[in-house]
mmCIF file of N, CA, C and O in Angstrom:
data_model
loop_
_atom_site.group_PDB
_atom_site.id
_atom_site.type_symbol
_atom_site.label_atom_id
_atom_site.label_comp_id
_atom_site.label_asym_id
_atom_site.label_seq_id
_atom_site.Cartn_x
_atom_site.Cartn_y
_atom_site.Cartn_z
ATOM 1 N N MET A 1313 -35.958 60.720 11.921
ATOM 2 C CA MET A 1313 -35.644 59.315 12.004
ATOM 3 C C MET A 1313 -35.646 58.739 10.591
ATOM 4 O O MET A 1313 -36.552 58.975 9.812
ATOM 5 N N THR A 1314 -34.628 57.985 10.267
ATOM 6 C CA THR A 1314 -34.533 57.410 8.931
ATOM 7 C C THR A 1314 -35.165 56.034 8.909
ATOM 8 O O THR A 1314 -35.133 55.322 9.906
ATOM 9 N N PRO A 1315 -35.746 55.634 7.784
ATOM 10 C CA PRO A 1315 -36.356 54.306 7.708
ATOM 11 C C PRO A 1315 -35.280 53.228 7.777
ATOM 12 O O PRO A 1315 -34.170 53.407 7.315
ATOM 13 N N ARG A 1316 -35.636 52.105 8.354
ATOM 14 C CA ARG A 1316 -34.714 50.983 8.456
ATOM 15 C C ARG A 1316 -34.657 50.257 7.128
ATOM 16 O O ARG A 1316 -35.653 50.100 6.446
ATOM 17 N N THR A 1317 -33.465 49.804 6.776
ATOM 18 C CA THR A 1317 -33.314 49.008 5.571
ATOM 19 C C THR A 1317 -32.862 47.621 5.965
ATOM 20 O O THR A 1317 -32.199 47.441 6.981
ATOM 21 N N ALA A 1318 -33.215 46.655 5.171
ATOM 22 C CA ALA A 1318 -32.848 45.268 5.469
ATOM 23 C C ALA A 1318 -31.374 45.060 5.190
ATOM 24 O O ALA A 1318 -30.844 45.513 4.182
ATOM 25 N N ALA A 1319 -30.698 44.392 6.083
ATOM 26 C CA ALA A 1319 -29.284 44.073 5.900
ATOM 27 C C ALA A 1319 -29.143 42.983 4.851
ATOM 28 O O ALA A 1319 -29.982 42.097 4.746
ATOM 29 N N ALA A 1320 -28.075 43.064 4.088
ATOM 30 C CA ALA A 1320 -27.837 42.038 3.079
ATOM 31 C C ALA A 1320 -27.733 40.679 3.745
ATOM 32 O O ALA A 1320 -27.071 40.533 4.756
ATOM 33 N N GLY A 1321 -28.393 39.699 3.200
ATOM 34 C CA GLY A 1321 -28.351 38.359 3.750
ATOM 35 C C GLY A 1321 -29.392 38.105 4.822
ATOM 36 O O GLY A 1321 -29.548 37.005 5.281
ATOM 37 N N SER A 1322 -30.118 39.134 5.263
ATOM 38 C CA SER A 1322 -31.165 38.911 6.256
ATOM 39 C C SER A 1322 -32.369 38.295 5.572
ATOM 40 O O SER A 1322 -32.472 38.290 4.355
ATOM 41 N N CYS A 1323 -33.301 37.819 6.380
ATOM 42 C CA CYS A 1323 -34.491 37.178 5.805
ATOM 43 C C CYS A 1323 -35.331 38.175 5.029
ATOM 44 O O CYS A 1323 -36.169 37.791 4.235
ATOM 45 N N CYS A 1324 -35.112 39.453 5.245
ATOM 46 C CA CYS A 1324 -35.947 40.470 4.615
ATOM 47 C C CYS A 1324 -35.256 41.134 3.434
ATOM 48 O O CYS A 1324 -35.780 42.072 2.860
ATOM 49 N N SER A 1325 -34.068 40.723 3.075
ATOM 50 C CA SER A 1325 -33.356 41.371 1.981
ATOM 51 C C SER A 1325 -33.881 40.892 0.640
ATOM 52 O O SER A 1325 -34.494 39.834 0.524
ATOM 53 N N ALA A 1326 -33.606 41.666 -0.381
ATOM 54 C CA ALA A 1326 -34.056 41.325 -1.731
ATOM 55 C C ALA A 1326 -33.422 40.029 -2.214
ATOM 56 O O ALA A 1326 -34.009 39.313 -3.011
ATOM 57 N N ARG A 1327 -32.239 39.696 -1.717
ATOM 58 C CA ARG A 1327 -31.565 38.470 -2.107
ATOM 59 C C ARG A 1327 -32.376 37.225 -1.794
ATOM 60 O O ARG A 1327 -32.280 36.224 -2.484
ATOM 61 N N ASN A 1328 -33.146 37.268 -0.742
ATOM 62 C CA ASN A 1328 -33.907 36.095 -0.317
ATOM 63 C C ASN A 1328 -35.294 36.024 -0.937
ATOM 64 O O ASN A 1328 -36.068 35.146 -0.599
ATOM 65 N N ARG A 1329 -35.610 36.924 -1.823
ATOM 66 C CA ARG A 1329 -36.920 36.892 -2.484
ATOM 67 C C ARG A 1329 -36.839 36.020 -3.723
ATOM 68 O O ARG A 1329 -35.830 35.961 -4.411
ATOM 69 N N THR A 1330 -37.934 35.353 -4.034
ATOM 70 C CA THR A 1330 -38.001 34.516 -5.235
ATOM 71 C C THR A 1330 -38.959 35.182 -6.202
ATOM 72 O O THR A 1330 -39.367 36.309 -6.006
ATOM 73 N N SER A 1331 -39.369 34.490 -7.219
ATOM 74 C CA SER A 1331 -40.285 35.082 -8.179
ATOM 75 C C SER A 1331 -41.642 35.330 -7.513
ATOM 76 O O SER A 1331 -42.008 34.654 -6.559
ATOM 77 N N PRO A 1332 -42.423 36.316 -8.026
ATOM 78 C CA PRO A 1332 -43.712 36.636 -7.409
ATOM 79 C C PRO A 1332 -44.658 35.456 -7.296
ATOM 80 O O PRO A 1332 -45.464 35.380 -6.395
ATOM 81 N N SER A 1333 -44.554 34.484 -8.200
ATOM 82 C CA SER A 1333 -45.463 33.339 -8.127
ATOM 83 C C SER A 1333 -45.059 32.367 -7.026
ATOM 84 O O SER A 1333 -45.853 31.545 -6.613
ATOM 85 N N GLN A 1334 -43.828 32.449 -6.543
ATOM 86 C CA GLN A 1334 -43.344 31.495 -5.568
ATOM 87 C C GLN A 1334 -43.144 32.074 -4.173
ATOM 88 O O GLN A 1334 -43.103 31.334 -3.216
ATOM 89 N N ASP A 1335 -42.942 33.374 -4.065
ATOM 90 C CA ASP A 1335 -42.488 33.868 -2.770
ATOM 91 C C ASP A 1335 -43.620 34.196 -1.826
ATOM 92 O O ASP A 1335 -44.779 34.302 -2.188
ATOM 93 N N TRP A 1336 -43.246 34.327 -0.574
ATOM 94 C CA TRP A 1336 -44.189 34.665 0.485
ATOM 95 C C TRP A 1336 -44.370 36.163 0.605
ATOM 96 O O TRP A 1336 -45.199 36.637 1.344
ATOM 97 N N TRP A 1337 -43.565 36.919 -0.096
ATOM 98 C CA TRP A 1337 -43.614 38.374 0.002
ATOM 99 C C TRP A 1337 -44.806 38.942 -0.758
ATOM 100 O O TRP A 1337 -45.296 39.998 -0.434
ATOM 101 N N SER A 1338 -45.233 38.267 -1.766
ATOM 102 C CA SER A 1338 -46.278 38.807 -2.617
ATOM 103 C C SER A 1338 -47.634 38.273 -2.190
ATOM 104 O O SER A 1338 -47.857 37.080 -2.182
ATOM 105 N N GLY A 1339 -48.535 39.174 -1.806
ATOM 106 C CA GLY A 1339 -49.888 38.786 -1.459
ATOM 107 C C GLY A 1339 -50.710 38.594 -2.719
ATOM 108 O O GLY A 1339 -50.193 38.638 -3.826
ATOM 109 N N GLU A 1340 -51.992 38.412 -2.585
ATOM 110 C CA GLU A 1340 -52.865 38.209 -3.742
ATOM 111 C C GLU A 1340 -52.748 39.334 -4.754
ATOM 112 O O GLU A 1340 -52.825 39.135 -5.942
ATOM 113 N N HIS A 1341 -52.598 40.561 -4.249
ATOM 114 C CA HIS A 1341 -52.599 41.725 -5.132
ATOM 115 C C HIS A 1341 -51.205 42.307 -5.313
ATOM 116 O O HIS A 1341 -51.056 43.451 -5.699
ATOM 117 N N GLY A 1342 -50.195 41.521 -5.003
ATOM 118 C CA GLY A 1342 -48.841 41.976 -5.202
ATOM 119 C C GLY A 1342 -48.306 42.850 -4.078
ATOM 120 O O GLY A 1342 -47.221 43.373 -4.184
ATOM 121 N N SER A 1343 -49.066 43.016 -3.018
ATOM 122 C CA SER A 1343 -48.580 43.844 -1.924
ATOM 123 C C SER A 1343 -47.596 43.050 -1.083
ATOM 124 O O SER A 1343 -47.725 41.840 -0.945
ATOM 125 N N PRO A 1344 -46.564 43.712 -0.529
ATOM 126 C CA PRO A 1344 -45.586 42.980 0.259
ATOM 127 C C PRO A 1344 -46.188 42.420 1.543
ATOM 128 O O PRO A 1344 -46.926 43.093 2.233
ATOM 129 N N VAL A 1345 -45.905 41.172 1.813
ATOM 130 C CA VAL A 1345 -46.377 40.508 3.022
ATOM 131 C C VAL A 1345 -45.180 39.820 3.640
ATOM 132 O O VAL A 1345 -44.423 39.162 2.950
ATOM 133 N N SER A 1346 -44.986 39.971 4.927
ATOM 134 C CA SER A 1346 -43.847 39.346 5.574
ATOM 135 C C SER A 1346 -43.966 37.835 5.523
ATOM 136 O O SER A 1346 -45.046 37.274 5.610
ATOM 137 N N ARG A 1347 -42.830 37.174 5.429
ATOM 138 C CA ARG A 1347 -42.838 35.718 5.413
ATOM 139 C C ARG A 1347 -42.863 35.131 6.810
ATOM 140 O O ARG A 1347 -42.947 33.930 6.966
ATOM 141 N N HIS A 1348 -42.775 35.953 7.827
ATOM 142 C CA HIS A 1348 -42.838 35.470 9.198
ATOM 143 C C HIS A 1348 -44.292 35.368 9.642
ATOM 144 O O HIS A 1348 -45.024 36.352 9.605
ATOM 145 N N PRO A 1349 -44.762 34.184 10.067
ATOM 146 C CA PRO A 1349 -46.177 33.991 10.371
ATOM 147 C C PRO A 1349 -46.692 34.859 11.515
ATOM 148 O O PRO A 1349 -47.854 35.228 11.533
ATOM 149 N N GLY A 1350 -45.871 35.225 12.465
ATOM 150 C CA GLY A 1350 -46.336 36.027 13.589
ATOM 151 C C GLY A 1350 -46.551 37.490 13.260
ATOM 152 O O GLY A 1350 -47.137 38.226 14.051
ATOM 153 N N THR A 1351 -46.093 37.927 12.097
ATOM 154 C CA THR A 1351 -46.194 39.337 11.752
ATOM 155 C C THR A 1351 -47.641 39.804 11.673
ATOM 156 O O THR A 1351 -47.975 40.865 12.193
ATOM 157 N N ARG A 1352 -48.497 39.024 11.059
ATOM 158 C CA ARG A 1352 -49.903 39.428 10.934
ATOM 159 C C ARG A 1352 -50.573 39.526 12.303
ATOM 160 O O ARG A 1352 -51.382 40.409 12.539
ATOM 161 N N VAL A 1353 -50.218 38.627 13.203
ATOM 162 C CA VAL A 1353 -50.777 38.660 14.560
ATOM 163 C C VAL A 1353 -50.322 39.925 15.271
ATOM 164 O O VAL A 1353 -51.116 40.622 15.894
ATOM 165 N N ARG A 1354 -49.024 40.239 15.158
ATOM 166 C CA ARG A 1354 -48.500 41.454 15.801
ATOM 167 C C ARG A 1354 -49.149 42.699 15.213
ATOM 168 O O ARG A 1354 -49.499 43.627 15.939
ATOM 169 N N GLU A 1355 -49.295 42.739 13.890
ATOM 170 C CA GLU A 1355 -49.910 43.899 13.253
ATOM 171 C C GLU A 1355 -51.363 44.054 13.692
ATOM 172 O O GLU A 1355 -51.828 45.171 13.927
ATOM 173 N N ALA A 1356 -52.086 42.956 13.813
ATOM 174 C CA ALA A 1356 -53.479 43.019 14.265
ATOM 175 C C ALA A 1356 -53.540 43.530 15.699
ATOM 176 O O ALA A 1356 -54.373 44.381 16.035
ATOM 177 N N PHE A 1357 -52.651 43.029 16.552
ATOM 178 C CA PHE A 1357 -52.628 43.497 17.947
ATOM 179 C C PHE A 1357 -52.302 44.985 18.010
ATOM 180 O O PHE A 1357 -52.948 45.741 18.734
ATOM 181 N N ASN A 1358 -51.298 45.418 17.248
ATOM 182 C CA ASN A 1358 -50.932 46.834 17.266
ATOM 183 C C ASN A 1358 -52.076 47.716 16.801
ATOM 184 O O ASN A 1358 -52.282 48.810 17.338
ATOM 185 N N THR A 1359 -52.839 47.258 15.829
ATOM 186 C CA THR A 1359 -54.004 48.019 15.366
ATOM 187 C C THR A 1359 -55.037 48.142 16.478
ATOM 188 O O THR A 1359 -55.552 49.231 16.729
ATOM 189 N N VAL A 1360 -55.329 47.041 17.148
ATOM 190 C CA VAL A 1360 -56.289 47.067 18.261
ATOM 191 C C VAL A 1360 -55.787 47.996 19.355
ATOM 192 O O VAL A 1360 -56.537 48.820 19.878
ATOM 193 N N LEU A 1361 -54.527 47.887 19.693
ATOM 194 C CA LEU A 1361 -53.940 48.731 20.732
ATOM 195 C C LEU A 1361 -54.088 50.208 20.392
ATOM 196 O O LEU A 1361 -54.522 51.005 21.226
ATOM 197 N N LYS A 1362 -53.769 50.569 19.171
ATOM 198 C CA LYS A 1362 -53.859 51.974 18.761
ATOM 199 C C LYS A 1362 -55.298 52.469 18.739
ATOM 200 O O LYS A 1362 -55.603 53.533 19.258
ATOM 201 N N VAL A 1363 -56.184 51.680 18.112
ATOM 202 C CA VAL A 1363 -57.576 52.117 17.955
ATOM 203 C C VAL A 1363 -58.317 52.150 19.288
ATOM 204 O O VAL A 1363 -59.031 53.103 19.592
ATOM 205 N N GLU A 1364 -58.149 51.103 20.097
ATOM 206 C CA GLU A 1364 -58.926 51.000 21.324
ATOM 207 C C GLU A 1364 -58.319 51.740 22.506
ATOM 208 O O GLU A 1364 -59.015 52.010 23.473
ATOM 209 N N TYR A 1365 -57.029 52.071 22.458
ATOM 210 C CA TYR A 1365 -56.451 52.707 23.635
ATOM 211 C C TYR A 1365 -55.599 53.936 23.321
ATOM 212 O O TYR A 1365 -55.897 55.024 23.778
ATOM 213 N N VAL A 1366 -54.548 53.782 22.550
ATOM 214 C CA VAL A 1366 -53.576 54.856 22.374
ATOM 215 C C VAL A 1366 -54.199 56.119 21.795
ATOM 216 O O VAL A 1366 -53.966 57.220 22.301
ATOM 217 N N HIS A 1367 -55.007 55.987 20.761
ATOM 218 C CA HIS A 1367 -55.583 57.174 20.122
ATOM 219 C C HIS A 1367 -56.652 57.859 20.977
ATOM 220 O O HIS A 1367 -57.070 58.961 20.665
ATOM 221 N N ARG A 1368 -57.067 57.226 22.036
ATOM 222 C CA ARG A 1368 -58.074 57.812 22.928
ATOM 223 C C ARG A 1368 -57.456 58.432 24.173
ATOM 224 O O ARG A 1368 -58.169 58.915 25.041
ATOM 225 N N GLN A 1369 -56.126 58.399 24.269
ATOM 226 C CA GLN A 1369 -55.440 58.893 25.461
ATOM 227 C C GLN A 1369 -54.515 60.045 25.104
ATOM 228 O O GLN A 1369 -54.149 60.235 23.947
ATOM 229 N N HIS A 1370 -54.118 60.779 26.130
ATOM 230 C CA HIS A 1370 -53.082 61.797 25.984
ATOM 231 C C HIS A 1370 -51.996 61.462 27.000
ATOM 232 O O HIS A 1370 -52.271 61.404 28.202
ATOM 233 N N PHE A 1371 -50.793 61.230 26.511
ATOM 234 C CA PHE A 1371 -49.669 60.892 27.387
ATOM 235 C C PHE A 1371 -48.718 62.077 27.436
ATOM 236 O O PHE A 1371 -48.356 62.627 26.410
ATOM 237 N N ARG A 1372 -48.317 62.470 28.628
ATOM 238 C CA ARG A 1372 -47.413 63.614 28.775
ATOM 239 C C ARG A 1372 -45.971 63.238 28.471
ATOM 240 O O ARG A 1372 -45.210 64.057 27.977
ATOM 241 N N THR A 1373 -45.586 62.001 28.764
ATOM 242 C CA THR A 1373 -44.217 61.556 28.523
ATOM 243 C C THR A 1373 -44.236 60.142 27.949
ATOM 244 O O THR A 1373 -45.243 59.437 28.044
ATOM 245 N N ARG A 1374 -43.123 59.727 27.395
ATOM 246 C CA ARG A 1374 -43.014 58.354 26.884
ATOM 247 C C ARG A 1374 -43.084 57.349 28.025
ATOM 248 O O ARG A 1374 -43.650 56.275 27.871
ATOM 249 N N THR A 1375 -42.507 57.713 29.148
ATOM 250 C CA THR A 1375 -42.546 56.818 30.309
ATOM 251 C C THR A 1375 -43.981 56.591 30.751
ATOM 252 O O THR A 1375 -44.390 55.460 31.022
ATOM 253 N N GLU A 1376 -44.762 57.665 30.811
ATOM 254 C CA GLU A 1376 -46.172 57.534 31.180
ATOM 255 C C GLU A 1376 -46.899 56.645 30.168
ATOM 256 O O GLU A 1376 -47.694 55.785 30.550
ATOM 257 N N ALA A 1377 -46.602 56.820 28.883
ATOM 258 C CA ALA A 1377 -47.236 55.997 27.837
ATOM 259 C C ALA A 1377 -46.886 54.531 28.026
ATOM 260 O O ALA A 1377 -47.762 53.667 27.969
ATOM 261 N N ARG A 1378 -45.613 54.228 28.273
ATOM 262 C CA ARG A 1378 -45.195 52.832 28.457
ATOM 263 C C ARG A 1378 -45.914 52.193 29.645
ATOM 264 O O ARG A 1378 -46.376 51.053 29.564
ATOM 265 N N ILE A 1379 -45.989 52.929 30.737
ATOM 266 C CA ILE A 1379 -46.632 52.393 31.939
ATOM 267 C C ILE A 1379 -48.121 52.160 31.701
ATOM 268 O O ILE A 1379 -48.656 51.098 32.006
ATOM 269 N N LYS A 1380 -48.795 53.161 31.141
ATOM 270 C CA LYS A 1380 -50.247 53.039 30.928
ATOM 271 C C LYS A 1380 -50.588 51.985 29.883
ATOM 272 O O LYS A 1380 -51.564 51.245 30.038
ATOM 273 N N ILE A 1381 -49.800 51.880 28.830
ATOM 274 C CA ILE A 1381 -50.063 50.865 27.802
ATOM 275 C C ILE A 1381 -49.826 49.477 28.372
ATOM 276 O O ILE A 1381 -50.627 48.558 28.161
ATOM 277 N N GLY A 1382 -48.745 49.304 29.122
ATOM 278 C CA GLY A 1382 -48.479 48.005 29.760
ATOM 279 C C GLY A 1382 -49.587 47.609 30.715
ATOM 280 O O GLY A 1382 -50.005 46.444 30.763
ATOM 281 N N THR A 1383 -50.083 48.576 31.464
ATOM 282 C CA THR A 1383 -51.180 48.314 32.398
ATOM 283 C C THR A 1383 -52.442 47.942 31.638
ATOM 284 O O THR A 1383 -53.168 47.023 32.021
ATOM 285 N N TRP A 1384 -52.725 48.634 30.537
ATOM 286 C CA TRP A 1384 -53.918 48.334 29.723
ATOM 287 C C TRP A 1384 -53.838 46.914 29.177
ATOM 288 O O TRP A 1384 -54.820 46.172 29.210
ATOM 289 N N ILE A 1385 -52.657 46.521 28.709
ATOM 290 C CA ILE A 1385 -52.500 45.170 28.157
ATOM 291 C C ILE A 1385 -52.732 44.123 29.248
ATOM 292 O O ILE A 1385 -53.467 43.160 29.052
ATOM 293 N N ALA A 1386 -52.101 44.325 30.403
ATOM 294 C CA ALA A 1386 -52.194 43.332 31.479
ATOM 295 C C ALA A 1386 -53.572 43.300 32.131
ATOM 296 O O ALA A 1386 -54.113 42.227 32.405
ATOM 297 N N ASP A 1387 -54.141 44.478 32.386
ATOM 298 C CA ASP A 1387 -55.396 44.547 33.131
ATOM 299 C C ASP A 1387 -56.652 44.442 32.277
ATOM 300 O O ASP A 1387 -57.689 44.027 32.764
ATOM 301 N N PHE A 1388 -56.582 44.850 31.020
ATOM 302 C CA PHE A 1388 -57.790 44.813 30.203
ATOM 303 C C PHE A 1388 -57.658 43.846 29.036
ATOM 304 O O PHE A 1388 -58.446 42.910 28.903
ATOM 305 N N TYR A 1389 -56.670 44.039 28.166
ATOM 306 C CA TYR A 1389 -56.583 43.255 26.937
ATOM 307 C C TYR A 1389 -56.483 41.764 27.219
ATOM 308 O O TYR A 1389 -57.169 40.962 26.608
ATOM 309 N N ASN A 1390 -55.629 41.380 28.151
ATOM 310 C CA ASN A 1390 -55.466 39.955 28.458
ATOM 311 C C ASN A 1390 -56.467 39.438 29.474
ATOM 312 O O ASN A 1390 -56.803 38.264 29.473
ATOM 313 N N ALA A 1391 -56.935 40.295 30.368
ATOM 314 C CA ALA A 1391 -57.775 39.826 31.476
ATOM 315 C C ALA A 1391 -59.270 39.920 31.201
ATOM 316 O O ALA A 1391 -60.030 39.063 31.643
ATOM 317 N N ARG A 1392 -59.710 40.949 30.478
ATOM 318 C CA ARG A 1392 -61.159 41.145 30.344
ATOM 319 C C ARG A 1392 -61.660 41.242 28.909
ATOM 320 O O ARG A 1392 -62.812 40.901 28.650
ATOM 321 N N ARG A 1393 -60.856 41.710 27.969
ATOM 322 C CA ARG A 1393 -61.328 41.903 26.602
ATOM 323 C C ARG A 1393 -61.609 40.556 25.950
ATOM 324 O O ARG A 1393 -60.794 39.642 25.978
ATOM 325 N N MET A 1394 -62.790 40.424 25.349
ATOM 326 C CA MET A 1394 -63.162 39.180 24.680
ATOM 327 C C MET A 1394 -62.466 39.102 23.323
ATOM 328 O O MET A 1394 -62.370 40.100 22.612
ATOM 329 N N HIS A 1395 -61.991 37.918 22.974
ATOM 330 C CA HIS A 1395 -61.307 37.683 21.708
ATOM 331 C C HIS A 1395 -62.080 36.619 20.931
ATOM 332 O O HIS A 1395 -62.414 35.569 21.475
ATOM 333 N N SER A 1396 -62.338 36.889 19.666
ATOM 334 C CA SER A 1396 -63.102 35.929 18.859
ATOM 335 C C SER A 1396 -62.358 34.602 18.728
ATOM 336 O O SER A 1396 -62.981 33.540 18.718
ATOM 337 N N VAL A 1397 -61.047 34.642 18.643
ATOM 338 C CA VAL A 1397 -60.279 33.414 18.485
ATOM 339 C C VAL A 1397 -60.357 32.533 19.733
ATOM 340 O O VAL A 1397 -60.118 31.332 19.671
ATOM 341 N N CYS A 1398 -60.738 33.121 20.853
ATOM 342 C CA CYS A 1398 -60.883 32.367 22.114
ATOM 343 C C CYS A 1398 -62.342 32.040 22.398
ATOM 344 O O CYS A 1398 -62.723 31.826 23.552
ATOM 345 N N GLY A 1399 -63.176 32.022 21.378
ATOM 346 C CA GLY A 1399 -64.591 31.739 21.586
ATOM 347 C C GLY A 1399 -65.283 32.850 22.353
ATOM 348 O O GLY A 1399 -66.185 32.610 23.133
ATOM 349 N N PHE A 1400 -64.866 34.072 22.108
ATOM 350 C CA PHE A 1400 -65.405 35.269 22.749
ATOM 351 C C PHE A 1400 -65.268 35.228 24.267
ATOM 352 O O PHE A 1400 -66.133 35.658 25.002
ATOM 353 N N LEU A 1401 -64.119 34.708 24.714
ATOM 354 C CA LEU A 1401 -63.715 34.756 26.115
ATOM 355 C C LEU A 1401 -62.445 35.591 26.191
ATOM 356 O O LEU A 1401 -61.752 35.761 25.194
ATOM 357 N N SER A 1402 -62.134 36.075 27.377
ATOM 358 C CA SER A 1402 -60.847 36.749 27.546
ATOM 359 C C SER A 1402 -59.765 35.670 27.517
ATOM 360 O O SER A 1402 -60.041 34.501 27.815
ATOM 361 N N PRO A 1403 -58.538 36.024 27.147
ATOM 362 C CA PRO A 1403 -57.475 35.018 27.142
ATOM 363 C C PRO A 1403 -57.287 34.351 28.507
ATOM 364 O O PRO A 1403 -57.029 33.147 28.581
ATOM 365 N N VAL A 1404 -57.442 35.108 29.583
ATOM 366 C CA VAL A 1404 -57.300 34.532 30.923
ATOM 367 C C VAL A 1404 -58.391 33.496 31.184
ATOM 368 O O VAL A 1404 -58.120 32.386 31.654
ATOM 369 N N GLU A 1405 -59.641 33.830 30.856
ATOM 370 C CA GLU A 1405 -60.746 32.895 31.062
ATOM 371 C C GLU A 1405 -60.617 31.684 30.142
ATOM 372 O O GLU A 1405 -60.885 30.547 30.541
ATOM 373 N N PHE A 1406 -60.187 31.903 28.903
ATOM 374 C CA PHE A 1406 -59.984 30.804 27.960
ATOM 375 C C PHE A 1406 -58.959 29.820 28.512
ATOM 376 O O PHE A 1406 -59.169 28.609 28.500
ATOM 377 N N GLU A 1407 -57.832 30.343 29.011
ATOM 378 C CA GLU A 1407 -56.795 29.479 29.566
ATOM 379 C C GLU A 1407 -57.289 28.747 30.814
ATOM 380 O O GLU A 1407 -57.004 27.570 31.003
ATOM 381 N N ARG A 1408 -58.042 29.454 31.640
ATOM 382 C CA ARG A 1408 -58.604 28.828 32.851
ATOM 383 C C ARG A 1408 -59.488 27.641 32.466
ATOM 384 O O ARG A 1408 -59.377 26.549 33.028
ATOM 385 N N GLN A 1409 -60.370 27.838 31.475
ATOM 386 C CA GLN A 1409 -61.247 26.749 31.036
ATOM 387 C C GLN A 1409 -60.456 25.621 30.386
ATOM 388 O O GLN A 1409 -60.756 24.445 30.584
ATOM 389 N N TYR A 1410 -59.444 25.973 29.613
ATOM 390 C CA TYR A 1410 -58.619 24.966 28.951
ATOM 391 C C TYR A 1410 -57.981 24.037 29.978
ATOM 392 O O TYR A 1410 -58.048 22.820 29.856
ATOM 393 N N TRP A 1411 -57.365 24.610 31.017
ATOM 394 C CA TRP A 1411 -56.691 23.781 32.015
ATOM 395 C C TRP A 1411 -57.674 22.990 32.862
ATOM 396 O O TRP A 1411 -57.368 21.867 33.267
ATOM 397 N N ALA A 1412 -58.851 23.545 33.100
ATOM 398 C CA ALA A 1412 -59.875 22.786 33.833
ATOM 399 C C ALA A 1412 -60.293 21.563 33.031
ATOM 400 O O ALA A 1412 -60.463 20.463 33.579
ATOM 401 N N GLU A 1413 -60.438 21.725 31.705
ATOM 402 C CA GLU A 1413 -60.781 20.595 30.834
ATOM 403 C C GLU A 1413 -59.665 19.558 30.818
ATOM 404 O O GLU A 1413 -59.924 18.351 30.778
ATOM 405 N N GLN A 1414 -58.409 20.010 30.811
ATOM 406 C CA GLN A 1414 -57.277 19.082 30.822
ATOM 407 C C GLN A 1414 -57.263 18.239 32.085
ATOM 408 O O GLN A 1414 -57.017 17.031 32.027
ATOM 409 N N VAL A 1415 -57.557 18.860 33.211
ATOM 410 C CA VAL A 1415 -57.587 18.128 34.492
ATOM 411 C C VAL A 1415 -58.707 17.092 34.455
ATOM 412 O O VAL A 1415 -58.516 15.946 34.877
ATOM 413 N N LEU A 1416 -59.881 17.470 33.913
ATOM 414 C CA LEU A 1416 -60.997 16.528 33.817
ATOM 415 C C LEU A 1416 -60.663 15.361 32.893
ATOM 416 O O LEU A 1416 -61.014 14.217 33.180
ATOM 417 N N GLN A 1417 -59.978 15.642 31.791
ATOM 418 C CA GLN A 1417 -59.621 14.574 30.858
ATOM 419 C C GLN A 1417 -58.597 13.625 31.472
ATOM 420 O O GLN A 1417 -58.667 12.414 31.251
ATOM 421 N N GLU A 1418 -57.676 14.163 32.245
ATOM 422 C CA GLU A 1418 -56.684 13.306 32.891
ATOM 423 C C GLU A 1418 -57.310 12.450 33.983
ATOM 424 O O GLU A 1418 -56.891 11.332 34.210
ATOM 425 N N ALA A 1419 -58.324 12.994 34.641
ATOM 426 C CA ALA A 1419 -58.997 12.253 35.708
ATOM 427 C C ALA A 1419 -59.855 11.118 35.148
ATOM 428 O O ALA A 1419 -60.110 10.141 35.837
ATOM 429 N N ALA A 1420 -60.311 11.291 33.921
ATOM 430 C CA ALA A 1420 -61.205 10.276 33.320
ATOM 431 C C ALA A 1420 -60.470 9.066 32.823
ATOM 432 O O ALA A 1420 -59.369 8.872 32.715
#
């Protein structure tokens, strides 16, 4: 498999980069950082997924991997795994509490 290259004129091409002091590509130490804000969130999630699930499993086929990973995300990561950004609640419980608070605020 060959590495992907950025198309000319895309947000990731060299044409859209500015000087290192101005651009979003350069981190504190000059390492490339994507200018898209969701990239860090996706990278963090992928790291958690690999460390906590994928590297601990053996999948016989890609289809089996897709099914088991999707199930892990739906049944564990979103439903039961505690997230620090959610006040150490699962995303499902955090959302449940959020909407309960909204109903109470509207009633008041």
